[in-house]
XYZ file of N, CA, C and O in Angstrom:
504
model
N -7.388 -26.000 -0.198
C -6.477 -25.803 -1.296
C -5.316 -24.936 -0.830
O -5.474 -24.076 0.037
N -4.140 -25.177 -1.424
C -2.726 -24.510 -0.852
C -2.453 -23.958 -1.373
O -2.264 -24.497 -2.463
N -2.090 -22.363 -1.388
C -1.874 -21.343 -2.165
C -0.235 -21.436 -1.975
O 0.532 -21.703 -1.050
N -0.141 -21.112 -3.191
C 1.833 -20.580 -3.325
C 2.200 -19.000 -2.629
O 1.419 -18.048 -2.651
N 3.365 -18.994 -2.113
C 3.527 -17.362 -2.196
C 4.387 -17.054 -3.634
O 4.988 -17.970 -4.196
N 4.382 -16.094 -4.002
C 4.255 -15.364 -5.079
C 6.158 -15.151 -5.048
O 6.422 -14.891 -3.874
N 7.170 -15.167 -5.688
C 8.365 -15.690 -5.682
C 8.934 -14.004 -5.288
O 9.818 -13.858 -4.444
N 8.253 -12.690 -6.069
C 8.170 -11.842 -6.075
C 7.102 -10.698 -6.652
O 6.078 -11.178 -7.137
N 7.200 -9.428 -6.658
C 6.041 -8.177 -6.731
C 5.871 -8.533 -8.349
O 4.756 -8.716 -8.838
N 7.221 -8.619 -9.202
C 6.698 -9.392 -10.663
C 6.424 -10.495 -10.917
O 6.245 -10.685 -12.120
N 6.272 -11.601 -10.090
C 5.823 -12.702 -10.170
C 4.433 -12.306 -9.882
O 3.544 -12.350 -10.733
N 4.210 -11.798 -8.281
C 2.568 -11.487 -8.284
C 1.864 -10.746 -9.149
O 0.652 -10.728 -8.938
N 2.332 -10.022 -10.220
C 1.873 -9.062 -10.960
C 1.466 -9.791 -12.141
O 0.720 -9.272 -12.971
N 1.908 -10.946 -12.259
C 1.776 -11.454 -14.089
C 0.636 -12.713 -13.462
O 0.295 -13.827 -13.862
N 0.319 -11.934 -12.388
C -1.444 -13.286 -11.995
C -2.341 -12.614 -12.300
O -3.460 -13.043 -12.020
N -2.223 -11.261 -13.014
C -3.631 -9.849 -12.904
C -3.196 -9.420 -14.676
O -2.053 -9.407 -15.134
N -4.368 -9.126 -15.359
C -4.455 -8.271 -16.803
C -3.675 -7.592 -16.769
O -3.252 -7.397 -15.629
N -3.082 -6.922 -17.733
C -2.377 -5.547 -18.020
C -2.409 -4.781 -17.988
O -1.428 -4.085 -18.252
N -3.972 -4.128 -17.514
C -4.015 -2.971 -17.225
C -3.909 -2.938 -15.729
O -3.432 -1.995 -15.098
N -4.329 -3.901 -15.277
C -3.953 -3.913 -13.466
C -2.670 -3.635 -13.396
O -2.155 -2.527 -13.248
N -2.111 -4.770 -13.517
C -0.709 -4.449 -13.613
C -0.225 -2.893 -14.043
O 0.082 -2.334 -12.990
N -0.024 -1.912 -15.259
C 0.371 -0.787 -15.564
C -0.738 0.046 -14.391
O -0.463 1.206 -14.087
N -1.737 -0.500 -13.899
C -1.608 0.663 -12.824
C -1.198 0.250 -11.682
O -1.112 1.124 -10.819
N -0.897 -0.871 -11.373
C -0.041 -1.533 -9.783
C 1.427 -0.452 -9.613
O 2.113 -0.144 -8.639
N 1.499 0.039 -11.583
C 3.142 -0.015 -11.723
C 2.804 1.539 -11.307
O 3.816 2.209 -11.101
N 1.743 2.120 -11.174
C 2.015 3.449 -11.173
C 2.077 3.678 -9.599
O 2.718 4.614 -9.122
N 1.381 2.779 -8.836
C 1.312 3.173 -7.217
C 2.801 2.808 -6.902
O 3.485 3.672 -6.354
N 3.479 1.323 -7.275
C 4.810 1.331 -6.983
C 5.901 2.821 -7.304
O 6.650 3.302 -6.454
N 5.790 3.173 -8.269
C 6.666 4.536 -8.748
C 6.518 5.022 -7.483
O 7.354 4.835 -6.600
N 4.961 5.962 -7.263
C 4.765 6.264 -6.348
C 5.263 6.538 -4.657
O 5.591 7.445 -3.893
N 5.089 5.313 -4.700
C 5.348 4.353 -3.465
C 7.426 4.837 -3.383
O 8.244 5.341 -2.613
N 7.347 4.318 -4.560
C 9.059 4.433 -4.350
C 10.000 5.490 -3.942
O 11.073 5.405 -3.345
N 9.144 6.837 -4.549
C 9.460 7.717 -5.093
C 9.080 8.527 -3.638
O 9.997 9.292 -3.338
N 7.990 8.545 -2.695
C 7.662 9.021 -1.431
C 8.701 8.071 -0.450
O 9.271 8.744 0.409
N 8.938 7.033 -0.449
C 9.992 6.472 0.527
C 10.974 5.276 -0.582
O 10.913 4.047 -0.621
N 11.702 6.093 -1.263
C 13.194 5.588 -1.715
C 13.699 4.351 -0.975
O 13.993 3.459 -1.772
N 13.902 4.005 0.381
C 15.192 3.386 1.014
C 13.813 2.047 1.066
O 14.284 0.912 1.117
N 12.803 2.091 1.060
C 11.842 0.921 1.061
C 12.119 -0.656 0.413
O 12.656 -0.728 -0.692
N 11.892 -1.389 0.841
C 12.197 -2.113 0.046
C 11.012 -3.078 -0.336
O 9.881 -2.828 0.081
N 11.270 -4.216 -1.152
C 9.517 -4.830 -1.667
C 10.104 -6.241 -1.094
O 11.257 -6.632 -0.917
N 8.674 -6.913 -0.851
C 8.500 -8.189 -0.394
C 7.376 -8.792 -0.215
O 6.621 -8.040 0.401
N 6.846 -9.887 -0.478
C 5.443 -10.457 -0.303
C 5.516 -10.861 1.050
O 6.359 -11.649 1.478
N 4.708 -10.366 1.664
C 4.269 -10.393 2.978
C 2.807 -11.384 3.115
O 2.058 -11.194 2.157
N 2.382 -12.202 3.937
C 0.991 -12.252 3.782
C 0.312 -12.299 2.137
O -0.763 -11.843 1.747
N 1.073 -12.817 1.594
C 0.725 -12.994 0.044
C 0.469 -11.711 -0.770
O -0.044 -11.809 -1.884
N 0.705 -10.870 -0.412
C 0.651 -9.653 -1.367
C 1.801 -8.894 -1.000
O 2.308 -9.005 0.116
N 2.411 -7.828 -2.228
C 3.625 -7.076 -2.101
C 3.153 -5.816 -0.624
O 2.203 -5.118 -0.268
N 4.602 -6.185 -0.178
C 4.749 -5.269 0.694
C 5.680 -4.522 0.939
O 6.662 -5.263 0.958
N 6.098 -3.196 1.203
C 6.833 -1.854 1.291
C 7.134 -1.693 2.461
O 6.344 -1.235 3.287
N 8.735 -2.164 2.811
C 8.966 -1.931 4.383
C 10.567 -1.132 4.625
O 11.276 -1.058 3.622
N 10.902 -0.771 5.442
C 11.811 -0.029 5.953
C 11.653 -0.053 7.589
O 10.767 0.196 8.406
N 13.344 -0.599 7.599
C 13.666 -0.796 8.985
C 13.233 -1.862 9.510
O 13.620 -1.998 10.671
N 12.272 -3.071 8.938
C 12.121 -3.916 9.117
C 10.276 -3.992 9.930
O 9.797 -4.810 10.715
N 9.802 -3.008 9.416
C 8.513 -2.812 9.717
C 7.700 -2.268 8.133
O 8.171 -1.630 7.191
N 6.380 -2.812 8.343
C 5.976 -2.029 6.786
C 5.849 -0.787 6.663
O 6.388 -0.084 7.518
N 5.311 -0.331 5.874
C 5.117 0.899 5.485
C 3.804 0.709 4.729
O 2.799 1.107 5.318
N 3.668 0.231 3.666
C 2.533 -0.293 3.262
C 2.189 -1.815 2.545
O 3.191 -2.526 2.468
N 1.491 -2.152 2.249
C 0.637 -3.547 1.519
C -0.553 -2.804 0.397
O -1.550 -2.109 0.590
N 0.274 -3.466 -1.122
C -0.990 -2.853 -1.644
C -1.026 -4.561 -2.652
O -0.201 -5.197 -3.309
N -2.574 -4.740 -2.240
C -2.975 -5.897 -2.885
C -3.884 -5.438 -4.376
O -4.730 -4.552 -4.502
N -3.489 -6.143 -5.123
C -4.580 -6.176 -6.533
C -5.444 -7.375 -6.363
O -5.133 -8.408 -5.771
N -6.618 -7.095 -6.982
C -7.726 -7.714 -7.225
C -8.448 -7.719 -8.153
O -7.903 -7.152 -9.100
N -10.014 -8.292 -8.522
C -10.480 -8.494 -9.811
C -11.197 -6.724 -9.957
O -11.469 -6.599 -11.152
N -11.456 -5.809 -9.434
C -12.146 -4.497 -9.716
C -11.547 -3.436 -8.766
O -12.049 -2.311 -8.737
N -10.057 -3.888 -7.667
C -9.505 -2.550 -7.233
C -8.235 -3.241 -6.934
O -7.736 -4.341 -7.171
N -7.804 -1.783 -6.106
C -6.617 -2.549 -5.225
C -6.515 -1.211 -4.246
O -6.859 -0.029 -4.233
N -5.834 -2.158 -3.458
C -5.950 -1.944 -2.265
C -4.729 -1.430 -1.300
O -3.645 -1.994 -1.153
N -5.050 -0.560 -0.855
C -3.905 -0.706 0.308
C -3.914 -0.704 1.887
O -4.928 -0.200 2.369
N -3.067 -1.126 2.692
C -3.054 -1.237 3.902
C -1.816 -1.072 4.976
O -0.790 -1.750 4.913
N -1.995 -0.371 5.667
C -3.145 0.327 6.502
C -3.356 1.655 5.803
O -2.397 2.140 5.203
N -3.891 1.948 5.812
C -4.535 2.861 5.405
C -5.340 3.782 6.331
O -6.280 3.231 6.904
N -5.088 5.443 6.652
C -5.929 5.613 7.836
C -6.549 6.610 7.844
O -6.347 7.819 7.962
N -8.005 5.391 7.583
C -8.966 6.208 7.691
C -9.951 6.555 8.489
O -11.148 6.814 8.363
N -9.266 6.508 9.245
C -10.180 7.682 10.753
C -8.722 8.546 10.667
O -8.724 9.309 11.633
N -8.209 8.616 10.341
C -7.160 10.043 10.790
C -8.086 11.513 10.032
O -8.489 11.522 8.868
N -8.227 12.434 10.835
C -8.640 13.604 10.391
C -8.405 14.414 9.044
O -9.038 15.135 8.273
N -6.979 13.816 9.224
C -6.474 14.561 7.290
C -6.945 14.028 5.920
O -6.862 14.414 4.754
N -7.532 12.863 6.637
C -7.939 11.762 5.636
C -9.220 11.704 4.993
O -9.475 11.372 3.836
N -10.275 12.213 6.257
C -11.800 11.182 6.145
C -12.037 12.053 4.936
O -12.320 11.240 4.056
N -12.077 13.288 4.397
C -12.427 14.034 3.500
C -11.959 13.556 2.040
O -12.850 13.547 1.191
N -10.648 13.151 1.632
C -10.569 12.673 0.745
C -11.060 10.831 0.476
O -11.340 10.278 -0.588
N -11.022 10.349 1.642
C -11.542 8.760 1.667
C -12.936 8.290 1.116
O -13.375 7.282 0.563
N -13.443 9.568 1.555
C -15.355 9.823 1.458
C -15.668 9.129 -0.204
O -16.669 8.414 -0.211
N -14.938 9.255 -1.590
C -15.451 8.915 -2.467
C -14.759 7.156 -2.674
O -14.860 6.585 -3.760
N -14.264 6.669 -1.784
C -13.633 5.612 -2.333
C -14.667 4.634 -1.179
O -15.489 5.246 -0.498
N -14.528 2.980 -1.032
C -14.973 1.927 -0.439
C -13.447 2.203 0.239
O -12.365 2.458 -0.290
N -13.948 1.999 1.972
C -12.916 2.035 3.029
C -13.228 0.772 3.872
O -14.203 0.105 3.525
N -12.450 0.346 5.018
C -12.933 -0.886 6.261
C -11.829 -0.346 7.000
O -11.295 0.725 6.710
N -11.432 -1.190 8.094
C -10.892 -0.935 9.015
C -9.555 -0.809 8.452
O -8.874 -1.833 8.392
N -9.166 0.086 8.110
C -7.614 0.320 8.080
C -6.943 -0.332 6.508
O -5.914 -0.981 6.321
N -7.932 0.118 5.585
C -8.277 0.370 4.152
C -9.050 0.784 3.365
O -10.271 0.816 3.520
N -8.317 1.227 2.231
C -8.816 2.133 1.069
C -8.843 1.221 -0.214
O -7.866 0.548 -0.540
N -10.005 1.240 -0.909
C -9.597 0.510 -2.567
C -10.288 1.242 -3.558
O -11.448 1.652 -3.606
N -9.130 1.338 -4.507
C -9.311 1.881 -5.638
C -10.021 1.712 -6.758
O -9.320 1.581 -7.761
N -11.182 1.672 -6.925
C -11.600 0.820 -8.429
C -10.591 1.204 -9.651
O -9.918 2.213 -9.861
N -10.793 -0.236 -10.502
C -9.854 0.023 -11.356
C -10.461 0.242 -12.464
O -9.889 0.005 -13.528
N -11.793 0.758 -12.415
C -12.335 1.789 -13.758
C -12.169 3.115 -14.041
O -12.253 3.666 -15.138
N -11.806 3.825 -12.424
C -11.235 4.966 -12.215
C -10.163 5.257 -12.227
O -9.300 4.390 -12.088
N -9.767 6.877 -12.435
C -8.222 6.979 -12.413
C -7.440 7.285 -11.100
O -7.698 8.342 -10.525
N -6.474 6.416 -10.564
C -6.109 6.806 -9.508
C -5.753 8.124 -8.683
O -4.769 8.813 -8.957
N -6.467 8.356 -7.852
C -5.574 9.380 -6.720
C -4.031 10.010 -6.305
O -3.963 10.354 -5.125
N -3.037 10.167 -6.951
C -1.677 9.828 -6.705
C -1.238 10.608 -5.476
O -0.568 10.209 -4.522
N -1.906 12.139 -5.771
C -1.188 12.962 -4.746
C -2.646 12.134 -3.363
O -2.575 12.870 -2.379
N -3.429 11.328 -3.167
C -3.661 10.853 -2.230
C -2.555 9.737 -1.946
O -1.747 9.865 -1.026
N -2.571 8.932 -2.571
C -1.232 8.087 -2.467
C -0.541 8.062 -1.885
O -0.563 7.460 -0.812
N 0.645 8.882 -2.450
C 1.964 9.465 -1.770
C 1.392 10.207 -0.697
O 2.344 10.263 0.082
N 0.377 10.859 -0.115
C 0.285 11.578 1.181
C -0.145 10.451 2.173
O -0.042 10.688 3.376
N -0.633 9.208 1.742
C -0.786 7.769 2.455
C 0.804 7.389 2.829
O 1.231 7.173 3.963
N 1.269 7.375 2.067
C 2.500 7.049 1.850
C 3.360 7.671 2.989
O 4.022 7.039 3.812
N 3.219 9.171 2.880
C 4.020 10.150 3.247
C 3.707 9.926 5.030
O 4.477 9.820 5.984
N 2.491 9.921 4.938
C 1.919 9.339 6.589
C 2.163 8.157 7.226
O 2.313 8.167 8.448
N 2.242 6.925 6.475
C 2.662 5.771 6.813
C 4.013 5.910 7.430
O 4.233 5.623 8.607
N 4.885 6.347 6.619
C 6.633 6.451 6.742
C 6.715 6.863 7.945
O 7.321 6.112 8.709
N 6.059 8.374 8.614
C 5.613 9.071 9.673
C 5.599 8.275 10.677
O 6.255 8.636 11.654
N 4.836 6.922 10.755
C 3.771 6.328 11.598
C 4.975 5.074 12.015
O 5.062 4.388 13.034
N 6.059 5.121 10.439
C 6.958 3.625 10.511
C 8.148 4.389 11.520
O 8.643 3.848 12.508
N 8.417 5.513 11.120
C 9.538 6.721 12.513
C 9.602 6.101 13.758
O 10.419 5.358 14.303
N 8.057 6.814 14.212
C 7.707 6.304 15.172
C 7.939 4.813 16.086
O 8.539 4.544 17.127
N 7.029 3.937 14.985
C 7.679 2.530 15.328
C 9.222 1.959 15.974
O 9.524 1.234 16.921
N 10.027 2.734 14.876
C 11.292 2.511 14.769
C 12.114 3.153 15.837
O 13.266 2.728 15.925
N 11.732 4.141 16.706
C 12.299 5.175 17.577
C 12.688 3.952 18.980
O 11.734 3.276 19.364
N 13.769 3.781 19.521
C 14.099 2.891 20.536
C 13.813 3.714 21.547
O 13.651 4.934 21.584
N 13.745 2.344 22.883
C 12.871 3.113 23.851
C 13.656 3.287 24.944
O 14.567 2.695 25.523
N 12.944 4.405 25.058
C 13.883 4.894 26.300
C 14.456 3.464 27.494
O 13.833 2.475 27.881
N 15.921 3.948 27.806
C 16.474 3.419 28.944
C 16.781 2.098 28.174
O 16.923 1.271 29.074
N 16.933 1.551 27.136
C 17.569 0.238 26.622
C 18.424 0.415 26.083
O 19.055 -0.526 25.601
């Protein structure tokens, strides 16, 4: 079966309940609000948060969380707050019976951007 991509982040959003959605809307604020110059795009079928032409993050909704990626959790600053959530290789998901994490969020956020610097730094001698 052939899946569509999603036209945009409000197109993908009106495929999930309303309460998914009003909390998708709170990680975007979020999201926006820790890296401003970001911009949105469905990547790989879910919205994605990039700057400079690399991501920053992917946060997918689903039927009981959502998700984001990468997410890093083996980094040391992390494993302590990760400990109460379901993690895998280079994600975190949120159940959506609980109330979200924000100041974890934005410090995902705040680390990603960090991690996108990096990326973005040209290399020596070119």
């Amino acid at each position: 079966m052939k899946t569509t991509k999603p036209a945009g982040v409000g197109k993908y959003l009106l495929a999930f309940p309303e309460p998914t959605q009003a909390l998708f809307e709170q990680i975007r604020v979020v999201i926006k609000k820790a890296a401003p110059a970001c911009e949105e795009k469905i990547s790989y079928g879910i919205p994605a948060f990039m700057l400079n032409d690399n991501y920053i993050v992917f946060v997918g909704a689903y039927k009981k969380h959502i998700s984001i990626y990468p997410a890093p959790v083996n980094h040391p600053d992390f494993i302590a707050d990760f400990a109460a959530y379901k993690t895998s290789k280079g994600t975190i998901q949120f159940p959506l019976d609980k109330p979200l994490p924000m100041a974890l969020i934005r410090r995902i956020v705040k680390h990603m951007l960090a991690e996108n610097k990096k990326r973005s730094k040209p290399k020596k001698g070119k």
